[in-house]
mmCIF file of N, CA and C in Angstrom:
data_model
loop_
_atom_site.group_PDB
_atom_site.id
_atom_site.type_symbol
_atom_site.label_atom_id
_atom_site.label_comp_id
_atom_site.label_asym_id
_atom_site.label_seq_id
_atom_site.Cartn_x
_atom_site.Cartn_y
_atom_site.Cartn_z
ATOM 1 N N UNK G 16 57.638 72.441 -109.606
ATOM 2 C CA UNK G 16 58.823 71.681 -109.188
ATOM 3 C C UNK G 16 59.316 70.845 -110.356
ATOM 4 N N UNK G 17 60.608 70.776 -110.486
ATOM 5 C CA UNK G 17 61.202 70.027 -111.583
ATOM 6 C C UNK G 17 61.652 68.648 -111.141
ATOM 7 N N UNK G 18 62.363 68.011 -112.023
ATOM 8 C CA UNK G 18 62.917 66.695 -111.763
ATOM 9 C C UNK G 18 64.398 66.828 -111.467
ATOM 10 N N UNK G 19 64.903 65.965 -110.610
ATOM 11 C CA UNK G 19 66.351 65.910 -110.422
ATOM 12 C C UNK G 19 66.926 65.060 -111.543
ATOM 13 N N UNK G 20 68.215 65.208 -111.791
ATOM 14 C CA UNK G 20 68.868 64.397 -112.830
ATOM 15 C C UNK G 20 68.708 62.916 -112.515
ATOM 16 N N UNK G 21 68.824 62.562 -111.245
ATOM 17 C CA UNK G 21 68.722 61.161 -110.852
ATOM 18 C C UNK G 21 67.313 60.616 -111.081
ATOM 19 N N UNK G 22 66.284 61.396 -110.724
ATOM 20 C CA UNK G 22 64.922 60.902 -110.906
ATOM 21 C C UNK G 22 64.575 60.777 -112.387
ATOM 22 N N UNK G 23 65.085 61.679 -113.215
ATOM 23 C CA UNK G 23 64.866 61.556 -114.662
ATOM 24 C C UNK G 23 65.554 60.315 -115.211
ATOM 25 N N UNK G 24 66.782 60.072 -114.783
ATOM 26 C CA UNK G 24 67.511 58.889 -115.246
ATOM 27 C C UNK G 24 66.772 57.619 -114.840
ATOM 28 N N UNK G 25 66.248 57.590 -113.614
ATOM 29 C CA UNK G 25 65.494 56.422 -113.155
ATOM 30 C C UNK G 25 64.210 56.249 -113.953
ATOM 31 N N UNK G 26 63.536 57.341 -114.256
ATOM 32 C CA UNK G 26 62.306 57.280 -115.047
ATOM 33 C C UNK G 26 62.590 56.743 -116.440
ATOM 34 N N UNK G 27 63.642 57.251 -117.076
ATOM 35 C CA UNK G 27 64.002 56.757 -118.403
ATOM 36 C C UNK G 27 64.392 55.289 -118.352
ATOM 37 N N UNK G 28 65.113 54.885 -117.323
ATOM 38 C CA UNK G 28 65.510 53.476 -117.193
ATOM 39 C C UNK G 28 64.273 52.586 -117.133
ATOM 40 N N UNK G 29 63.269 52.993 -116.391
ATOM 41 C CA UNK G 29 62.026 52.219 -116.314
ATOM 42 C C UNK G 29 61.293 52.196 -117.652
ATOM 43 N N UNK G 30 61.263 53.333 -118.336
ATOM 44 C CA UNK G 30 60.613 53.388 -119.651
ATOM 45 C C UNK G 30 61.325 52.490 -120.659
ATOM 46 N N UNK G 31 62.649 52.573 -120.689
ATOM 47 C CA UNK G 31 63.419 51.739 -121.613
ATOM 48 C C UNK G 31 63.234 50.263 -121.295
ATOM 49 N N UNK G 32 63.265 49.927 -120.007
ATOM 50 C CA UNK G 32 63.078 48.532 -119.600
ATOM 51 C C UNK G 32 61.698 48.040 -120.018
ATOM 52 N N UNK G 33 60.679 48.868 -119.792
ATOM 53 C CA UNK G 33 59.319 48.505 -120.174
ATOM 54 C C UNK G 33 59.150 48.324 -121.670
ATOM 55 N N UNK G 34 59.959 49.040 -122.442
ATOM 56 C CA UNK G 34 59.900 48.934 -123.905
ATOM 57 C C UNK G 34 60.798 47.814 -124.424
ATOM 58 N N UNK G 35 61.494 47.125 -123.511
ATOM 59 C CA UNK G 35 62.367 46.030 -123.932
ATOM 60 C C UNK G 35 63.680 46.493 -124.532
ATOM 61 N N UNK G 36 64.098 47.705 -124.220
ATOM 62 C CA UNK G 36 65.347 48.250 -124.756
ATOM 63 C C UNK G 36 66.470 48.017 -123.750
ATOM 64 N N UNK G 37 67.055 46.849 -123.823
ATOM 65 C CA UNK G 37 68.109 46.464 -122.884
ATOM 66 C C UNK G 37 69.353 47.326 -123.078
ATOM 67 N N UNK G 38 69.889 47.823 -121.989
ATOM 68 C CA UNK G 38 71.117 48.606 -122.039
ATOM 69 C C UNK G 38 70.920 50.058 -122.429
ATOM 70 N N UNK G 39 69.676 50.475 -122.659
ATOM 71 C CA UNK G 39 69.424 51.871 -123.036
ATOM 72 C C UNK G 39 69.536 52.762 -121.801
ATOM 73 N N UNK G 40 69.878 54.016 -122.038
ATOM 74 C CA UNK G 40 70.008 54.977 -120.944
ATOM 75 C C UNK G 40 69.589 56.354 -121.441
ATOM 76 N N UNK G 41 69.532 57.310 -120.521
ATOM 77 C CA UNK G 41 69.206 58.669 -120.947
ATOM 78 C C UNK G 41 70.263 59.181 -121.917
ATOM 79 N N UNK G 42 71.515 58.796 -121.696
ATOM 80 C CA UNK G 42 72.574 59.230 -122.609
ATOM 81 C C UNK G 42 72.451 58.564 -123.979
ATOM 82 N N UNK G 43 72.052 57.297 -124.009
ATOM 83 C CA UNK G 43 71.888 56.651 -125.314
ATOM 84 C C UNK G 43 70.725 57.285 -126.068
ATOM 85 N N UNK G 44 69.698 57.710 -125.349
ATOM 86 C CA UNK G 44 68.593 58.423 -125.992
ATOM 87 C C UNK G 44 69.044 59.751 -126.569
ATOM 88 N N UNK G 45 69.858 60.493 -125.813
ATOM 89 C CA UNK G 45 70.405 61.763 -126.306
ATOM 90 C C UNK G 45 71.305 61.521 -127.509
ATOM 91 N N UNK G 46 72.120 60.477 -127.421
ATOM 92 C CA UNK G 46 73.040 60.151 -128.512
ATOM 93 C C UNK G 46 72.257 59.843 -129.786
ATOM 94 N N UNK G 47 71.207 59.036 -129.658
ATOM 95 C CA UNK G 47 70.383 58.684 -130.818
ATOM 96 C C UNK G 47 69.689 59.921 -131.390
ATOM 97 N N UNK G 48 69.109 60.738 -130.533
ATOM 98 C CA UNK G 48 68.426 61.962 -130.954
ATOM 99 C C UNK G 48 69.375 62.870 -131.733
ATOM 100 N N UNK G 49 70.545 63.147 -131.155
ATOM 101 C CA UNK G 49 71.501 64.054 -131.798
ATOM 102 C C UNK G 49 72.070 63.461 -133.083
ATOM 103 N N UNK G 50 72.379 62.165 -133.074
ATOM 104 C CA UNK G 50 72.920 61.515 -134.268
ATOM 105 C C UNK G 50 71.905 61.535 -135.403
ATOM 106 N N UNK G 51 70.640 61.245 -135.090
ATOM 107 C CA UNK G 51 69.605 61.258 -136.130
ATOM 108 C C UNK G 51 69.447 62.646 -136.742
ATOM 109 N N UNK G 52 69.474 63.677 -135.904
ATOM 110 C CA UNK G 52 69.390 65.038 -136.436
ATOM 111 C C UNK G 52 70.613 65.377 -137.288
ATOM 112 N N UNK G 53 71.792 64.985 -136.830
ATOM 113 C CA UNK G 53 73.020 65.249 -137.597
ATOM 114 C C UNK G 53 72.959 64.555 -138.947
ATOM 115 N N UNK G 54 72.471 63.316 -138.969
ATOM 116 C CA UNK G 54 72.374 62.567 -140.224
ATOM 117 C C UNK G 54 71.379 63.191 -141.195
ATOM 118 N N UNK G 55 70.475 64.010 -140.681
ATOM 119 C CA UNK G 55 69.505 64.697 -141.536
ATOM 120 C C UNK G 55 69.978 66.094 -141.910
ATOM 121 N N UNK G 56 71.238 66.402 -141.557
ATOM 122 C CA UNK G 56 71.833 67.658 -141.995
ATOM 123 C C UNK G 56 71.737 68.819 -141.021
ATOM 124 N N UNK G 57 71.299 68.576 -139.800
ATOM 125 C CA UNK G 57 71.215 69.661 -138.818
ATOM 126 C C UNK G 57 72.623 70.113 -138.439
ATOM 127 N N UNK G 58 72.851 71.406 -138.475
ATOM 128 C CA UNK G 58 74.174 71.963 -138.160
ATOM 129 C C UNK G 58 74.532 71.689 -136.703
ATOM 130 N N UNK G 59 75.826 71.461 -136.463
ATOM 131 C CA UNK G 59 76.271 71.092 -135.121
ATOM 132 C C UNK G 59 76.006 72.193 -134.099
ATOM 133 N N UNK G 60 76.029 73.460 -134.515
ATOM 134 C CA UNK G 60 75.740 74.518 -133.533
ATOM 135 C C UNK G 60 74.277 74.478 -133.083
ATOM 136 N N UNK G 61 73.396 73.994 -133.943
ATOM 137 C CA UNK G 61 71.990 73.798 -133.562
ATOM 138 C C UNK G 61 71.890 72.615 -132.599
ATOM 139 N N UNK G 62 72.608 71.531 -132.916
ATOM 140 C CA UNK G 62 72.620 70.363 -132.029
ATOM 141 C C UNK G 62 73.139 70.745 -130.647
ATOM 142 N N UNK G 63 74.190 71.557 -130.617
ATOM 143 C CA UNK G 63 74.778 72.018 -129.349
ATOM 144 C C UNK G 63 73.727 72.733 -128.509
ATOM 145 N N UNK G 64 72.976 73.605 -129.145
ATOM 146 C CA UNK G 64 71.945 74.360 -128.429
ATOM 147 C C UNK G 64 70.835 73.443 -127.932
ATOM 148 N N UNK G 65 70.375 72.536 -128.785
ATOM 149 C CA UNK G 65 69.321 71.600 -128.383
ATOM 150 C C UNK G 65 69.754 70.728 -127.210
ATOM 151 N N UNK G 66 71.025 70.337 -127.206
ATOM 152 C CA UNK G 66 71.544 69.476 -126.142
ATOM 153 C C UNK G 66 71.849 70.248 -124.862
ATOM 154 N N UNK G 67 71.915 71.573 -124.970
ATOM 155 C CA UNK G 67 72.252 72.375 -123.809
ATOM 156 C C UNK G 67 73.725 72.335 -123.461
ATOM 157 N N UNK G 68 74.548 72.037 -124.459
ATOM 158 C CA UNK G 68 75.993 71.967 -124.235
ATOM 159 C C UNK G 68 76.622 73.346 -124.354
ATOM 160 N N UNK G 69 77.735 73.533 -123.670
ATOM 161 C CA UNK G 69 78.479 74.791 -123.770
ATOM 162 C C UNK G 69 79.429 74.796 -124.958
ATOM 163 N N UNK G 70 79.847 73.607 -125.389
ATOM 164 C CA UNK G 70 80.822 73.556 -126.483
ATOM 165 C C UNK G 70 80.412 72.524 -127.531
ATOM 166 N N UNK G 71 80.811 72.801 -128.754
ATOM 167 C CA UNK G 71 80.577 71.872 -129.857
ATOM 168 C C UNK G 71 81.359 70.579 -129.630
ATOM 169 N N UNK G 72 82.503 70.670 -128.969
ATOM 170 C CA UNK G 72 83.308 69.478 -128.693
ATOM 171 C C UNK G 72 82.516 68.478 -127.848
ATOM 172 N N UNK G 73 81.767 68.964 -126.884
ATOM 173 C CA UNK G 73 80.940 68.070 -126.068
ATOM 174 C C UNK G 73 79.869 67.423 -126.928
ATOM 175 N N UNK G 74 79.214 68.214 -127.757
ATOM 176 C CA UNK G 74 78.170 67.685 -128.637
ATOM 177 C C UNK G 74 78.740 66.628 -129.572
ATOM 178 N N UNK G 75 79.927 66.866 -130.096
ATOM 179 C CA UNK G 75 80.545 65.927 -131.036
ATOM 180 C C UNK G 75 80.735 64.549 -130.417
ATOM 181 N N UNK G 76 80.935 64.483 -129.100
ATOM 182 C CA UNK G 76 81.130 63.172 -128.465
ATOM 183 C C UNK G 76 79.855 62.341 -128.470
ATOM 184 N N UNK G 77 78.712 62.958 -128.708
ATOM 185 C CA UNK G 77 77.435 62.248 -128.742
ATOM 186 C C UNK G 77 77.093 61.709 -130.132
ATOM 187 N N UNK G 78 77.829 62.123 -131.147
ATOM 188 C CA UNK G 78 77.496 61.754 -132.522
ATOM 189 C C UNK G 78 78.175 60.457 -132.912
ATOM 190 N N UNK G 79 77.393 59.553 -133.496
ATOM 191 C CA UNK G 79 77.869 58.228 -133.890
ATOM 192 C C UNK G 79 77.981 58.167 -135.404
ATOM 193 N N UNK G 80 79.086 57.608 -135.886
ATOM 194 C CA UNK G 80 79.268 57.370 -137.322
ATOM 195 C C UNK G 80 79.279 55.873 -137.559
ATOM 196 N N UNK G 81 78.372 55.403 -138.402
ATOM 197 C CA UNK G 81 78.296 53.974 -138.696
ATOM 198 C C UNK G 81 79.429 53.579 -139.639
ATOM 199 N N UNK G 82 79.757 52.296 -139.679
ATOM 200 C CA UNK G 82 80.772 51.835 -140.631
ATOM 201 C C UNK G 82 80.429 52.211 -142.076
ATOM 202 N N UNK G 83 79.150 52.169 -142.440
ATOM 203 C CA UNK G 83 78.747 52.542 -143.800
ATOM 204 C C UNK G 83 79.000 54.020 -144.077
ATOM 205 N N UNK G 84 78.765 54.872 -143.080
ATOM 206 C CA UNK G 84 79.034 56.300 -143.245
ATOM 207 C C UNK G 84 80.526 56.556 -143.402
ATOM 208 N N UNK G 85 81.331 55.856 -142.626
ATOM 209 C CA UNK G 85 82.786 56.009 -142.727
ATOM 210 C C UNK G 85 83.276 55.550 -144.096
ATOM 211 N N UNK G 86 82.746 54.427 -144.569
ATOM 212 C CA UNK G 86 83.127 53.906 -145.885
ATOM 213 C C UNK G 86 82.739 54.898 -146.981
ATOM 214 N N UNK G 87 81.532 55.443 -146.904
ATOM 215 C CA UNK G 87 81.073 56.410 -147.908
ATOM 216 C C UNK G 87 81.956 57.650 -147.910
ATOM 217 N N UNK G 88 82.401 58.084 -146.743
ATOM 218 C CA UNK G 88 83.279 59.258 -146.665
ATOM 219 C C UNK G 88 84.618 58.979 -147.336
ATOM 220 N N UNK G 89 85.178 57.799 -147.091
ATOM 221 C CA UNK G 89 86.463 57.434 -147.704
ATOM 222 C C UNK G 89 86.314 57.339 -149.216
ATOM 223 N N UNK G 90 85.182 56.838 -149.678
ATOM 224 C CA UNK G 90 84.961 56.678 -151.119
ATOM 225 C C UNK G 90 84.810 58.013 -151.844
ATOM 226 N N UNK G 91 84.641 59.103 -151.117
ATOM 227 C CA UNK G 91 84.571 60.420 -151.739
ATOM 228 C C UNK G 91 85.927 60.887 -152.259
ATOM 229 N N UNK G 92 86.995 60.291 -151.756
ATOM 230 C CA UNK G 92 88.354 60.708 -152.135
ATOM 231 C C UNK G 92 88.702 60.142 -153.491
#
């Protein structure tokens, strides 16, 4: 038997709360996981597969760019 989406979300909420991670969620965990892999050069089509997304556009919404990354990109011009 598997977990329902709701029971997994509740389990993660308890784990995050126990770890003192205020405001964390299953989505923030996915966002951090995917962003960290992207920052290490993992291709977006690999990220899409790992996330179980149907489209790269969905995966792209999970990726975070820091102000320093944005500044470094502009400085390439």
